[in-house]
Amino acid sequence: MATVAIVGASGYAGQETLDRVLTHPALELYALGSDSLAGEAAHALDPRLGRNGWSRIPRFITNGAALSCGADVTFVCLSHREAAELVPPSRGVVIDLSGAHRSAEPSVYPSWYGFEHPHPHGLELWSYGLPEVSPPSGRLIANPGCYATAALLALAPIADEIARDGVVVDAKSGMTGAGRSPAASSHAGVVLENVTPYRVGEHQHAPEIASLLGFPVTLVPHLLPVRRGLLATCFVRSLGVDLRAVLEDHYATSHVVTVLPEGVVPDLARVQQTDGAEIGVFEDRLTGGVIVICALDNLGKGAAGQAIQNVNLLYGLDETAGLRLAGVLV
Amino acid sequence: MATVAIVGASGYAGQETLDRVLTHPALELYALGSDSLAGEAAHALDPRLGRNGWSRIPRFITNGAALSCGADVTFVCLSHREAAELVPPSRGVVIDLSGAHRSAEPSVYPSWYGFEHPHPHGLELWSYGLPEVSPPSGRLIANPGCYATAALLALAPIADEIARDGVVVDAKSGMTGAGRSPAASSHAGVVLENVTPYRVGEHQHAPEIASLLGFPVTLVPHLLPVRRGLLATCFVRSLGVDLRAVLEDHYATSHVVTVLPEGVVPDLARVQQTDGAEIGVFEDRLTGGVIVICALDNLGKGAAGQAIQNVNLLYGLDETAGLRLAGVLV
Amino acid sequence: MATVAIVGASGYAGQETLDRVLTHPALELYALGSDSLAGEAAHALDPRLGRNGWSRIPRFITNGAALSCGADVTFVCLSHREAAELVPPSRGVVIDLSGAHRSAEPSVYPSWYGFEHPHPHGLELWSYGLPEVSPPSGRLIANPGCYATAALLALAPIADEIARDGVVVDAKSGMTGAGRSPAASSHAGVVLENVTPYRVGEHQHAPEIASLLGFPVTLVPHLLPVRRGLLATCFVRSLGVDLRAVLEDHYATSHVVTVLPEGVVPDLARVQQTDGAEIGVFEDRLTGGVIVICALDNLGKGAAGQAIQNVNLLYGLDETAGLRLAGVLV
Amino acid sequence: MATVAIVGASGYAGQETLDRVLTHPALELYALGSDSLAGEAAHALDPRLGRNGWSRIPRFITNGAALSCGADVTFVCLSHREAAELVPPSRGVVIDLSGAHRSAEPSVYPSWYGFEHPHPHGLELWSYGLPEVSPPSGRLIANPGCYATAALLALAPIADEIARDGVVVDAKSGMTGAGRSPAASSHAGVVLENVTPYRVGEHQHAPEIASLLGFPVTLVPHLLPVRRGLLATCFVRSLGVDLRAVLEDHYATSHVVTVLPEGVVPDLARVQQTDGAEIGVFEDRLTGGVIVICALDNLGKGAAGQAIQNVNLLYGLDETAGLRLAGVLV
């Protein structure tokens, strides 16, 4: 059993990571970090953590203490800025679920994240871990953004087969993607009966996607009146190849990503609360363009599930160990 | 006062048209048609119609009777197929809110609507009435589709200034856009916590948009867990002109369509239950592409409000008479 | 025309009050107060305020300046605590939409609102203004709470005809009832796919209701994943009288409150964005108990609409002047 | 391994039951019945059923064939009327998830369900299986209604300690509780931004609750704009005992039902997609009444999870085998 520390366990991504760790066959929870809950019992976060077999869960400690506790695997579930500040532990696997280490290029941070990176020289030590596209390597792993995951699952396998100009990603996300801190934009009075485009043409996942694809795309994210789940509708033009065949081939053996049969659209309901993703491929009757749609759960494959999947790969475990992939819930 | 008949008054579009007619300064309700409610009092549709000053509202009659009652203005609020079947009255203005007369080309109907048009030779008698783009003329008016309205308000004024290939319209609609008849796809158990792309690459509003623009676009509509409101996110590439300036100029004197200041995104909450539309213009940092976003209410500017606006123009009334345009509701 | 100042115009209740004032035939907006927006143009709150005929709207000033500007009517749209702090202007009508002056009994405030009232001796100068139950008098008016309005519209007319013990009010409110300030409990990630009972058995509207009825009730409010609208389901036992008949009689001439026909349930959709209320009356088959259900818009009849109605009554205007009562929107 | 047949597998309750059976350690799926899908592969219902290890799932057969296939356990997931028509198989355990066998008294059916029971003499062969209140016995089990489950979990343990008159159950349910068949009342255009009381004072779960408690209650159900989850807010008056203590004692060893600590309200988010239930207990400050609130998932503990739990008890398995009880999802 590898020991696990979760830094920032009281946010959405932290709580979801905790969920996966608690039932993982090869991971053992060792430290639960949260500056706001330090000293409290685990069930201060959620009464479910005080029930049944979970009475052995450790109390919350500070994020600093969790980071330096010597765990085999450390999940960092902090804001971009906070995660950028940290000095990673000198041993063990570190999975950063924030955007603080996704680009090796320091200039990306002031330009797209709004802050100078405090540790620019360490950036090249991190690898980008998107298992189906860019498998993790080394011990410091930058876990991809939720929009980037959906766009790259749809586009990376076909990147060489499509026109590189004019690629569009219109993405729609549930509200847990915005993090747990209250803000005017996440107030239910604004979100309900609404759909809100934001950071139009300037979201930080755009250069993340471009970097992996090798060419830029136009990304417009929208917030949905939905708790969890994300849909990326991607618009491309084929250079001649059958893009559905390429995608089916790429994901033929995956237990995480499914290419749906012709005519079936991806459905949030089927990926919510799971770590899987669904992809649908459609041709436009008028223009001949191709539409590739990817659905996933922003907190599952878009965050915590992918973090666990990265750990599984690094440890040589079954890729799906501890993941939520079963079930046919309504 | 012009007399009004509403054919199909018990559907969503019919009820909204009734709403506008009841408070219109120059229209007087004369006949209320509904085959399912024929013989019933108006308040069988909605108890509000039995209150206060509305006790004089006529009882429901059949759609056939409403159609032939000799009203000055007839609003047809039926399904595509039912509206295609009708023989329009020989006098008066007729506004068809369905898609049954939006194209003069008979082959569009079997190809995109799924039925042979029963009156193909009469199609050229109808004009397409989108006031800001293609003002109504004659007495038989095809009222535009809701997606087409949003896309054309965003794209028509800039059609000559953008690259004609690769234009993408990613549209999201509230559920009243799907009509009042129950269906598996409109069941709340499917709609809630979901966003559903449908008729991907083959929605019938795509050729409607293409016909007005003069070139094809890729349209993907999505259903939102929202009652009313529609957002069209349009992706274009400028040929060099400042597209914001073109749009601001085009709508400078409009009381219906507003181009928002830089940095302000259109908001469903500001257009819901109104007959107005909002347009936002944004540049993509990575690609230089331009994103034009239009928000409107699918039952307002996307249906009943536009129908009334068309009547106002044909009768030489104030363009905004009877429209819902005031207010700063939350 | 009476001049109007709105103190706290940038919150939900303030914005809704502004909406009604802008179209009121006898009120003229004179001062717009907001400490956070002071100095800004009105359209800083909402771009709609910069359009069409509304270019004459005054800029925001501080709440203090708005309070002391000498307006004929001052609407106070602040938090309970802030409103309690203020010294009302020495002339003109003042309508306080908060709970700071709803009880003449100073001990209510520390016990139910969590603060000592800073001006306990002035409390008896205020009257409670619920037009259908307790019409406003004097010039200082405490506008009722949204839950209290719904419960009292349902219960006050029958208070003498029901058993006084065991009255239950189970209330459900849209999220704008929680105010515009972001909080953990109003985060859409918590609200969506949820219904949340809160302040169970200890909400401050319970003594407000009890005070008007003359006996205590059990009130449990719940937050809904709904933007606006409120439903109060009230459970009573008749002492023998036909409660429906009493309610129908009480509201027979009202243009604001409607008792629905037998078998028709109140519907949020019919009262949202309006200043009206609907009441349904039902008998329980098993127990013979009676269920009285009231629906209204928490920002309309539950706040701004009622404030305007109170002003209308004090000024001897048509009770419904400036109210939103028309329409049959879906 | 016991073999399982699911009759009516394509509805909401059937699909959820299938979900639990697929991962149950002691149940093996043998027959999948659906008249509309007979002859189709399992993945015609849901593409997830065609993936990974689930390729061995049998094709759909007719409901009649599924009923008579000789399975050890038969789950009946049909409408009330359809379930009432069937002749149960002569061997094996049968769990009826409908209301067709919940009362041994034939007169209940015409009076509350709207039909004469076609097999009134067989009704006494069925037992009501609510594990925490009325454990299943025999081989023909009537699975409780979702509202009844929530109300009885809250009220049955304290039934002898409360005043028997004036008990109120105000219940709110997600839309999957209404079944998968489209209807006007389940159209998202009606459900969104709404909360709808229905069958006020005459819902068929009221006598079901009364029968188990031994006295009548007033039940008012409401439909929420929520996919799944149910909250029952119950209002009682204690005869003197500490009701919290009684409930804590009753559920002290349960792995399915949790009594929350003082001040913590039940939360749909914590029970959605699970087979557990949460109970909160509160005292009303004004009246001294007690409010007991129960949250569960209408398709989990309110339907399929309870059905599985009943089978576990009848077979002497671990009560929680195959149930969804783990996890701390947000």
PDB file of N, CA and C in Angstrom, chain A residues 13 15 72 91 97 99 101 110 116 120 135 199 224 236 251 263 273 277 281 284 292 299 325 328:
ATOM      1  N   ALA A  13     -12.139  19.404  -5.670  1.00  0.00           N
ATOM      2  CA  ALA A  13     -11.212  18.409  -6.229  1.00  0.00           C
ATOM      3  C   ALA A  13     -10.603  17.568  -5.116  1.00  0.00           C
ATOM      4  N   GLN A  15     -11.973  16.815  -2.193  1.00  0.00           N
ATOM      5  CA  GLN A  15     -12.951  15.877  -1.650  1.00  0.00           C
ATOM      6  C   GLN A  15     -13.156  14.700  -2.605  1.00  0.00           C
ATOM      7  N   ASP A  72       3.909   8.663   0.174  1.00  0.00           N
ATOM      8  CA  ASP A  72       4.390   8.163  -1.120  1.00  0.00           C
ATOM      9  C   ASP A  72       3.762   8.934  -2.276  1.00  0.00           C
ATOM     10  N   ARG A  91      10.693  13.652  -2.133  1.00  0.00           N
ATOM     11  CA  ARG A  91      10.506  12.273  -2.558  1.00  0.00           C
ATOM     12  C   ARG A  91       9.014  12.010  -2.830  1.00  0.00           C
ATOM     13  N   LEU A  97      -3.252  19.013  -9.181  1.00  0.00           N
ATOM     14  CA  LEU A  97      -4.507  19.127  -9.930  1.00  0.00           C
ATOM     15  C   LEU A  97      -4.779  20.557 -10.400  1.00  0.00           C
ATOM     16  N   GLY A  99      -3.490  24.351 -12.221  1.00  0.00           N
ATOM     17  CA  GLY A  99      -2.805  24.684 -13.460  1.00  0.00           C
ATOM     18  C   GLY A  99      -1.378  25.193 -13.262  1.00  0.00           C
ATOM     19  N   HIS A 101       1.521  23.958 -12.912  1.00  0.00           N
ATOM     20  CA  HIS A 101       2.707  23.328 -13.503  1.00  0.00           C
ATOM     21  C   HIS A 101       2.406  22.679 -14.837  1.00  0.00           C
ATOM     22  N   PRO A 110       2.108  34.648 -16.244  1.00  0.00           N
ATOM     23  CA  PRO A 110       1.612  36.036 -16.171  1.00  0.00           C
ATOM     24  C   PRO A 110       0.598  36.329 -17.276  1.00  0.00           C
ATOM     25  N   GLU A 116       3.070  36.032 -11.932  1.00  0.00           N
ATOM     26  CA  GLU A 116       4.424  35.542 -12.245  1.00  0.00           C
ATOM     27  C   GLU A 116       4.649  34.238 -11.502  1.00  0.00           C
ATOM     28  N   PRO A 120       9.947  29.520 -11.506  1.00  0.00           N
ATOM     29  CA  PRO A 120       9.984  29.264 -12.952  1.00  0.00           C
ATOM     30  C   PRO A 120      11.026  28.214 -13.346  1.00  0.00           C
ATOM     31  N   PRO A 135       0.953  10.194 -21.587  1.00  0.00           N
ATOM     32  CA  PRO A 135       1.036   9.466 -20.319  1.00  0.00           C
ATOM     33  C   PRO A 135       2.051  10.104 -19.376  1.00  0.00           C
ATOM     34  N   ARG A 199     -14.628  34.320 -19.817  1.00  0.00           N
ATOM     35  CA  ARG A 199     -13.251  34.374 -20.354  1.00  0.00           C
ATOM     36  C   ARG A 199     -13.266  34.003 -21.845  1.00  0.00           C
ATOM     37  N   LEU A 224     -22.927  26.158 -16.951  1.00  0.00           N
ATOM     38  CA  LEU A 224     -24.280  25.613 -17.052  1.00  0.00           C
ATOM     39  C   LEU A 224     -24.965  25.580 -15.687  1.00  0.00           C
ATOM     40  N   VAL A 236     -14.207  20.591 -36.444  1.00  0.00           N
ATOM     41  CA  VAL A 236     -12.972  20.421 -37.226  1.00  0.00           C
ATOM     42  C   VAL A 236     -13.317  20.123 -38.686  1.00  0.00           C
ATOM     43  N   TYR A 251      -9.159   4.527 -29.188  1.00  0.00           N
ATOM     44  CA  TYR A 251      -9.752   4.175 -27.888  1.00  0.00           C
ATOM     45  C   TYR A 251     -10.250   2.725 -27.833  1.00  0.00           C
ATOM     46  N   GLY A 263     -24.626   8.129 -34.422  1.00  0.00           N
ATOM     47  CA  GLY A 263     -25.958   8.643 -34.106  1.00  0.00           C
ATOM     48  C   GLY A 263     -26.244   8.789 -32.624  1.00  0.00           C
ATOM     49  N   GLN A 273     -20.460  11.599 -11.951  1.00  0.00           N
ATOM     50  CA  GLN A 273     -19.999  10.795 -10.818  1.00  0.00           C
ATOM     51  C   GLN A 273     -19.158   9.598 -11.272  1.00  0.00           C
ATOM     52  N   ALA A 277     -15.206   8.845 -19.931  1.00  0.00           N
ATOM     53  CA  ALA A 277     -15.555   9.884 -20.902  1.00  0.00           C
ATOM     54  C   ALA A 277     -16.214   9.218 -22.099  1.00  0.00           C
ATOM     55  N   VAL A 281     -19.129  11.277 -32.700  1.00  0.00           N
ATOM     56  CA  VAL A 281     -18.570  11.852 -33.938  1.00  0.00           C
ATOM     57  C   VAL A 281     -19.705  12.028 -34.940  1.00  0.00           C
ATOM     58  N   ASP A 284     -21.311  17.231 -40.499  1.00  0.00           N
ATOM     59  CA  ASP A 284     -22.256  18.295 -40.799  1.00  0.00           C
ATOM     60  C   ASP A 284     -22.741  18.169 -42.235  1.00  0.00           C
ATOM     61  N   VAL A 292     -16.903  16.679 -33.157  1.00  0.00           N
ATOM     62  CA  VAL A 292     -16.520  15.653 -32.197  1.00  0.00           C
ATOM     63  C   VAL A 292     -16.910  16.181 -30.819  1.00  0.00           C
ATOM     64  N   LEU A 299     -15.193  16.752 -12.306  1.00  0.00           N
ATOM     65  CA  LEU A 299     -14.504  16.337 -11.077  1.00  0.00           C
ATOM     66  C   LEU A 299     -13.979  14.905 -11.169  1.00  0.00           C
ATOM     67  N   LEU A 325     -16.102   3.552 -12.584  1.00  0.00           N
ATOM     68  CA  LEU A 325     -16.404   3.303 -13.994  1.00  0.00           C
ATOM     69  C   LEU A 325     -17.623   2.417 -14.205  1.00  0.00           C
ATOM     70  N   VAL A 328     -25.026   1.699 -14.266  1.00  0.00           N
ATOM     71  CA  VAL A 328     -25.931   2.225 -15.292  1.00  0.00           C
ATOM     72  C   VAL A 328     -27.010   3.053 -14.618  1.00  0.00           C
TER      73      VAL A 328
END
